[in-house]
Structures are given as structure tokens and as C-alpha cells.
Amino acid sequence: MSTPLAVIGQRLPKIDAWSKVTGTARYADDLPLAGALCGRLLRSPHAHARILGIDTTAAASLPGVAAVITGRDLPIPYGILPISQDEHGLAPDKARFVGDPVAAVAASDDATAERALALIRVDYEPLPAYLTVEGTLGDVAEPIHALRRPGNIHKAVALAFGDVSAGLAAADLVQSDHFFYAGNTHAALELHAVVAVSDPAGHLTLWSSTQTPHYVQRALARALDLPASRIRVVAPALGGGFGGKTETLPHEVAAAKLALITGRPVKIRLTREEVFYSHRGRHPMHIALTTGVKRDGTITAMHLSTVLDGGAYASYGVASMYYSGALQTVTYRVPAYRFDGARVYTNKPPCGPKRGHGTPQPRFALEVQLDKIAETLAMDPAELRLRNLVNEHSVTVNHLRITSCGLRGCIERVVEASGFSNKHRRLPAGRGVGLACSSYLCGAGLPIYWNGLPHSTVHVHADRTGTVIVQCGATDIGQGSDSMLAYVTAEVLGLDPADVRLVTADTALAAVDLGSYSSRVTFMAGNAAMQAAERLRDLVLGAVAATTGLDHAHLALRGGRVVRTDHAGDVMPWAEAVAVTEARGTPASASGTYAPPPLAGPYKGAGVGPSPAYSYSACVVEVDVDDETGQVRPAEVWLAHDGGRALNPTLFEGQIEGGVYMGLGEALMEEQRFRGALHTGPSLLDYKTPMSVDMPVIHPIIVERIDPEGPFGAKEVGQGPLLPVPPALANAVYDAVGVRIDEVPITPDKVLRALRQRARGGAPRFGPKGHPPITYPVVVSVDPPAGAPGT
Amino acid sequence: MTVLRLPPFDLIAPRTVAEAADALAHHGPSARLIAGGTDVLPNLKRGLAAPDVLVSLAGVESLRGIRPAADPRPSANGLRGPTRPPSTGAPEGITIGAATRLNRLMADPAVCQSFPVIREAVSQIATPTLRRMGTVGGNLCLDTRCTYYNRPALWREGAGDCMKHEGDVCRVAPGGERCWATLSADLPPVLVALDAVVRLTSARGDRVLALGDLYRDDGLTHLTLAPDEILAEVWVPVWGSRAAFLKLRPRCAVDFASLGVAVAVDVADGICRRARIVLGAVASHPLRVPAAEAALCDRAPDATAIRAAADAAYDAARPMDNADQPPAYRRQMVRVMVARALRAALGQPPSTR
């Protein structure tokens, strides 16, 4: 950009800020629909049970009940990933976890719907329940799903890139550890809600609290056996998602079916309890990690093994499993890498993607292990990381292309801001600091279902009032993607963001965008919007040039006007320029698309991990640890994030703060726990997320390493900043009291047990002692690409 | 936002205590009192109770307020604590109306001056919004809680009902005869430690009893309050003790106690004359630990005495696996927090580290 940016980089309000703070934003549950029926789901109280029969007679004959459906009404399975279509809107043959929906009713009001549910008789044959990873391995009497392989192993893989044995043999220090990262859930403030309407012309419309309208449309078409062209999915204002609303969920399918049967609008709103069962959150993960280093800290090889406790359905699980191994190589040079991964089914609510999808767990392991290695080598933890940094514009041993990387700047900034070097190993007992780094995707390089189409398309139209309309399926879940589209468009067209109107998150009125997941929207929809706006700019300026005789090359859009760049001069207002364009018989409209470059490596599973760019984070956490109670209180957090250009620094910092908040929650208390098959507390009183008074001071630090392919050089900031927080906190606990907690969450009882164990002469550690006894498949060796570390 | 639905009930809104008492007497066990509703309503929504009638105390003005008052017990003279100063004509204590909101109690100048420990405890109850609704009587009469009981209906269907709700077994200790639901309210241990006295009223007349006698160690019926009785007020004597309250919980707000420790000590001439050590959230009642009190009394409350008191409290506490945080951890914390609370009350540094 030769001219200074007018919109990009400014601390502007979000374009929907007013509607949010004044309460006028309409969420799915706010939609008033005359004659709407209340839908409710009947859920299984059994963890694993065959459904022998369901008697809906009494429920269906209750006055006020419009329809009762069961799994028989929804026989077609669906699933977010083409390779694992194992869900039904309502379980037809087996219930697979406590909370699995087996029937649904639509009634005139909530009370009637509840009474109807109580009248449905389900004849269950309880089956053995598989609740732990260990319990699902080996022979199982009643597999949760009919799989080709024995037992409940959903998916397993073993990949080797380069010579790992030789790398470990060449190391001066080989560090091996076992870690466990507990499962946790999104806990978005807005509960899931959907309104489904079918009309006699054969159109089905869903307003749903979803992050992915396009995928919901696809799955509904399949599950309901309807043409996708007759289905419209709209995401109204969303109160957060964090990954919990990134696939079609049973209540959406049930509402649609009930609307089709009754011909009336049907609204289903989940309770908080039901949202805990809907889940799709962080997988509990068992991790074994071995890393070899030279005496100077240089990494020689790494071997990571993971087992994911997947819960009852596939969800994104195969991708989650691959993600647990994919991104270990994008922060530090790893010349030889082996990854063994497996996901098992258990009779618990299904796990899926949550902020950081599959990567916070192995990131925790790696960053804690590096802290241990740094101590053994008597090296500064920051220095150890700086010595191993990946190179910009390089390729990793597992075929991931790296473009911009600002991790060095992130580390230097947090170390300086926090005073890490003067504090680490020097603070009084009970106080400590810890450092960790991380990296994340800027959008998945490949779509969920195989196709060669754009990942995002944007249409831009201008009219003679000067108004610009941007149409894009991108879904603002609160992260600010609508604002991003307005900023990018306004910047290119020299307008105020308020001149831009948005039509988004609507499969009928806007072009396809794959959805708000994998931190893809700024990079992909942003690039598509930029291209569309540039094409519109060129069209309009071309028309102005042709009409005025001025040289197109010397025209620009600035401050709402067409201006000359060759010498000072104002040509005409933007609205007039649009009119000039229209007068020439050309609509003032243009489109842009974005598809990532081909990025996948030459091996099975290579589709998970590639991204057009990676963001980088470094974090320092300072804690107080009470050695009598084991309580850990984070005192301050510094987090520097390279998200490329900060399109709006205020929103950028907000995402850092949100990531730190969620990361601290996972590190300290959040856990989707079960007592047998039962969630220990499906409510926000029992499921602990930090309160405002539990939060420390957060210092967000923006590091702008301009990415050559991002819109205005932007990358992502929505997910990455969560990742380094849990390991930085664990490392700080060690610095404070000298015990390693190799398990998340780090609760006071675990800290105290480690302290007491040390006092009795035992290991100063709490964490798993081994890895689940799983047999991974035969390893597939993949040649590293030319130019990768070690080649 | 989806909210859980309340079951249908009739609401009676009396203006006087007598009317409220008459309503209870008339409707019998099918009626329940409601004040702030912060405990009753969540339980109703979860189907844990289905009273036909709710008798609201919201409109009963006389149950609200805080005022200086003398000991309400008829034979009060014989019951006075040994270190209570000789009567100077100053009020002997304060009376708190049961329907006084918790946020009002916290903000009351007399309470803050005479009983900073009450302010300390109330400031840790739930959240500011809940303290604006919740009342002193409601906190004192809070239902016992259990991780098998305070759960949604579907959850309980999966777990099987417990004896506190339509079942016949305690899921926490299935082999036993009793219900182990825990009293996790914060005011009971504090006010028991302060030797508070409550006045109960009913259509049959009034009763005055020591607050400790309002409770029994039974999760099913942890209150000795008769179904037709109303907790009208609580009287707290001013006897110059030094007191402290510490609360253990996962988060710094919202959560119920997984352990509460209230202590009150009188020290004269370097000798501890009187001590109260009361634990919350480890039993179905506020658990007074006489052995711990004895370890402190009639000697200097030094580190050795504090350690002995903490050990005695640890020995007496048997938390069950039915609250936040593991029971073994909570029990270990009894020792740590009793010692800390005593040091705080005695004006000593919080830790021996």
C-alpha cells in the first residue's frame, strides 16, 4: 500500500456494537413467529442401550401435540466429515450416551411438550457401557458403532517423517514424558436454538445458532432427502460458538423434520444441560512425547503419541485426531518427526472442535517438555525456543508450508514486557513465571468435503446513493467477521465502514463461505472481499476515466470521493462515480473469491494441517501458588500474538484477552467430568469457568508480521492466543513451587499431592504414569520435502 | 434464553408474620415458605419439590431490619458468656430480621463495626445479584446440597433417585441408613460460632433457641424447624470476641463452600478463655468441634495450641464426595484453614511459612 490506510488498523467500533449493547440484536431464540410450535427432545438416560421400541401413542394423542417423531422418521445418517457419517437426528437403534436424543415432539407450548415427552415409552435394553479409553481397547462385547476394525477404535494412524531413530540416537538428551489433558466444553453464553419453517411451495428455512450455515444446509439436504436448493439456513446474531456450533446437531434436524410434518414453524431451544450433552468440545487426550536435543538445545527428533477419547459419535473426530499431530512442527525446526494418533469411541457426549481444535493438548505437552529440557540444559527457556525457531518461507518435515513467522518478535516482546529473564528461577518461593509459545492455522487449507471450489465468495454491489452491499456467507459469531468485511471493503473503496451494508450468514442471499471455524474467515473471506472490492473499484474508476477522459492509472478512491493521484484534484463523489458507471449500462457490482493454494503433502492424512498461513503466539504467565492449599492464582499474563496486520487493534486485543481467559479456564478448572456415565454437573454452577474476579491482569501485545498472502497482511487471532496459556501456567507453577503438573486442569488437590509426594521423597510431579495400551497401526514412512529441516 | 420452567403453585403473600404463620398452619406440609427464592426456585425448577402453595415473606415488613436488642431468651442472665462485659446499659447484641436481604446485612454499619466477620462471610455468598435477593433467614435455612441431588431430572433418571428425592438409598454412601447431603451455607457456621440465638414463630406461639440447636446432622431434615414454623429473627450477642471466617471453593465467586471455617476466640491477659470452632460444608449441619475448642482454651493461643486445635478439627471432619473438590483435599484443608482462621482471628500472620 503506497497510500496510508484509512480504516484498516484503526480502533473502530464493531459495526454491530450498538445492537449488542442496546439489546436489539436478534438471536435465534428472539425470533417471533406467529403460530410457532415448541419442540423438545427426549434424551436417553442410559449410556449405551438398544432401543427395542418406542411407544408414542399417548404422547401423540395429548391435546396440543402436533407431532411426535423418532429415529424411524430420520433413517438417513449424516455427519460433518464424509468419511464418518454416523449420526442421526434421533437415534434409531441404539442410544450411545446419557443425553442422546431418541424422540422429539412439537406442541403448542413448552408445558405441553414436556408433558408429551413424559408420555413417550421407550423400551431400552441396556448394553455394556464403555467409559474410558482403557475400557474400549481390546475385545469389546458390544462395539458402540459397527466398525471394520475390532473394538471401539474409531481411527488410528502412524506416520514417520525422516529418520526418528537416528535423530534420537544423535541427541545428547532424550526427554520422554506422559501428559493428560482433560476434556472441556465451549460454554458459549448463548444456548443453541433453532427455528424451522417449511412452506407449501416446498421451501425449508432454518434460523439457527450455527457457525456453519453452509454445512448445516448440506447435512439437512442429506438427512431429510431434500434438494439443497430448497433449504435455506440463516445464522442470526450469535452469542458465541467456540466450535460448539460448527456442525449440524440433532435438534436442527429434528426441528426441520417437525416443521416439514406439521407445516408450522417449530422452535427448539436447548437448555444449558442439553448443551452440555450436545458438547463437541475438547477431546480428553492422553499424550506420550519424546524429544531429542543436542547440548546446545537443537532439536534432533520428536515422537508424539496421542489417544483421543472421542465420545459417542464421530463429529470432526478424525480431523481432531490428525490435528493432534499436525502442528507440532510449525513452531520449531524438527528434522525428524513421528506421530502416532488414535481416537476411540466411548459412551459419553461426542467430542469435536473447540478453539484450537486438537492442538492445545499436544501444545501443552511440547511446551512443558521444552521447559524441562531447558532446565536440564541449564538454558533460558526463551533462548531454547529462539534457537529452534522455524524459518520464514520454509517447509516443515511433514510438508507444511510456512510463510510469515513473527514468533521471534513475540518471544522477545513478552520476555521484555514481563521481565521474564529477571524473574525466572529468581522469584521468592510461591511465586513463579512460565513461558510458552504456539502456532495456529489461518483457515484449513482443505475443505471439509472434497471439492475444488472457492472456500469463500463475496459479491459487492454499489448503488447510486453510494451504498455498498457486501454479500458473503461468512458467519459472525461475535468475533467480528462482519466488521472485518466492512473494514476491508471500505478501505479498498475509500469509504466509511458505515457506508457498507452486509448480507451475511444466509445460504439463500449470500455466496458460499464455508463457515466460522479453523480461524479461516479473516484470511479467506477477507481476501475474497478485498478482491471483489478491488474489481469494483477498477470498474468504477474505469467508467469515470472513460467518461471524463482522465487517466485511469491516476485515479483513486479516498474519503468517499474519486481523486486524482497525479496532482491534487478532486474528481467526483463516490455516489456520482457509481452513477457514471451505471449510466454506461454496467451494474456497479463485482465478485471475488478465495481458494487456498494447493498445500497438501503426498500422504494420507496430509489434508489436515496445511493452511495458507500460520499465526504465532508467545505467553508469559506469572502465578502465586499457595503451598499449603495448592491454590494457583494467576497474577499477570503477557501474551504477544503475531496475527499479521491487526485489522482492528481493539478487536485483536479482545481476542487475545478472550483466548487468555479460556486458556486459564482450561489450565485451572474447566473439565467435562463424568461419574460413571453421568456428567458430574451439566450446569454453569457445577462446570467451573473462571469468574471475572478469578482473572489476572492481561497485557495483550500485538506483533504484526505482515503476511504476503493475507488481506492487508492479516492472519488470525481468534484461536491461537489460547494455545500457549495452559503450558505457560504449568511452567509458572513449577517455577513457583518446584512441582510439575503434567495434567490439565491444574487443580489445587493435584498441586498439593505433588508437593506432599516430594516432601515424602517422591517425584515432584503429578501426572499420568504411562500411555494407554493401544496398538497403533504399522508406521507409514513419508519422505520429507526438499528443503525441510534435516534434509 | 431457555429457562427451566417452574411447576404450578398458588402464591400467598401475607403482610404480617401472623398471617404467614396462619397460612402455614392452614396448608400444612403442602406449603413452603419463600423469601428471596434463590434456593427454593432452582429446586422447584429441577423438580426436587412441588409444593401446592408458596407463602412469600417478601411483603412482611416486620421481618426486615437490623436493630440493637437484648438477649431474647427468658433466662438469658444465666446463659451469658463469661467474658461478656458487665452491663453498661449498652445493647447486648443485635437482632437481624430473617427477611433482611444479604446485601443490606453486609452494608449495615452496626454489623460491620461489631461483627466484621459477618460482613466477610456474606461478601463471599454467591454473587452481588443473588445477595440482593437472598435473605438472612434463607441462608440460615438453606437446603442441604449434594452432587446427586442438585441435578436436572434427566440426570437423576440416569443416576437413580436418592433418598433425598423419592429414592431409598443415599448415592454418596449407599451402604448407610442416612442422607449425607451437606449444609454449605456460609452464615450458619459464622453465627453458631458467635453463639447466635434464633426466634421461631408459628400459629402455636414462639420458640427461642440457640442457633446450633436449629440444626441436626441429617441431610434429609437438617432443620429442627417444624413445618408450621417461621424463622423470624436471629440475635447475635456482642461479647467482644475476635472472629474469622474462611471459605474454600474452586472460584472466587458464585460457588458454594466446599469447606467453611468459622472461629471466634476470647483472649484475656494472653489466655484464651473461650473458643468456638465451627466447620461448614463437611456435614449436614454446622459442625462444632469441641475438641478443637478445648485445645485452645485456658492457655496461650500460641502456635502449638493452634496446631492442636487444627489437628482436632481435622480428626473430626469427614467430608463426603458430594460437593465441589475431592473429599480428601477438603479434609486436608480443614487443618490448614482452621489454623489460618485462628491466626487471622488472633491477629497473627496468615501462614507459618
Coordinates of C-alpha atoms in Angstrom, one line a residue, chain A residues 7-12 487 645-656 700 702 704:
Chain A
V7 CA -9.8 2.2 8.0
I8 CA -7.6 -0.8 8.4
G9 CA -5.6 -0.6 11.6
Q10 CA -7.9 1.9 13.2
R11 CA -9.6 1.3 16.6
L12 CA -13.1 1.4 15.2
Y487 CA -13.5 -2.6 7.1
R645 CA -1.7 -7.0 10.3
A646 CA -4.2 -6.1 13.1
L647 CA -7.2 -5.0 11.0
N648 CA -8.7 -3.5 14.2
P649 CA -6.3 -3.5 17.1
T650 CA -9.1 -3.3 19.6
L651 CA -10.8 -6.4 18.3
F652 CA -7.4 -8.1 18.0
E653 CA -6.6 -7.4 21.7
G654 CA -10.1 -8.5 22.6
Q655 CA -9.4 -11.9 21.0
I656 CA -6.2 -12.2 22.9
P700 CA -2.1 -8.1 25.1
I702 CA 0.2 -7.0 19.0
E704 CA 2.4 -7.6 13.2

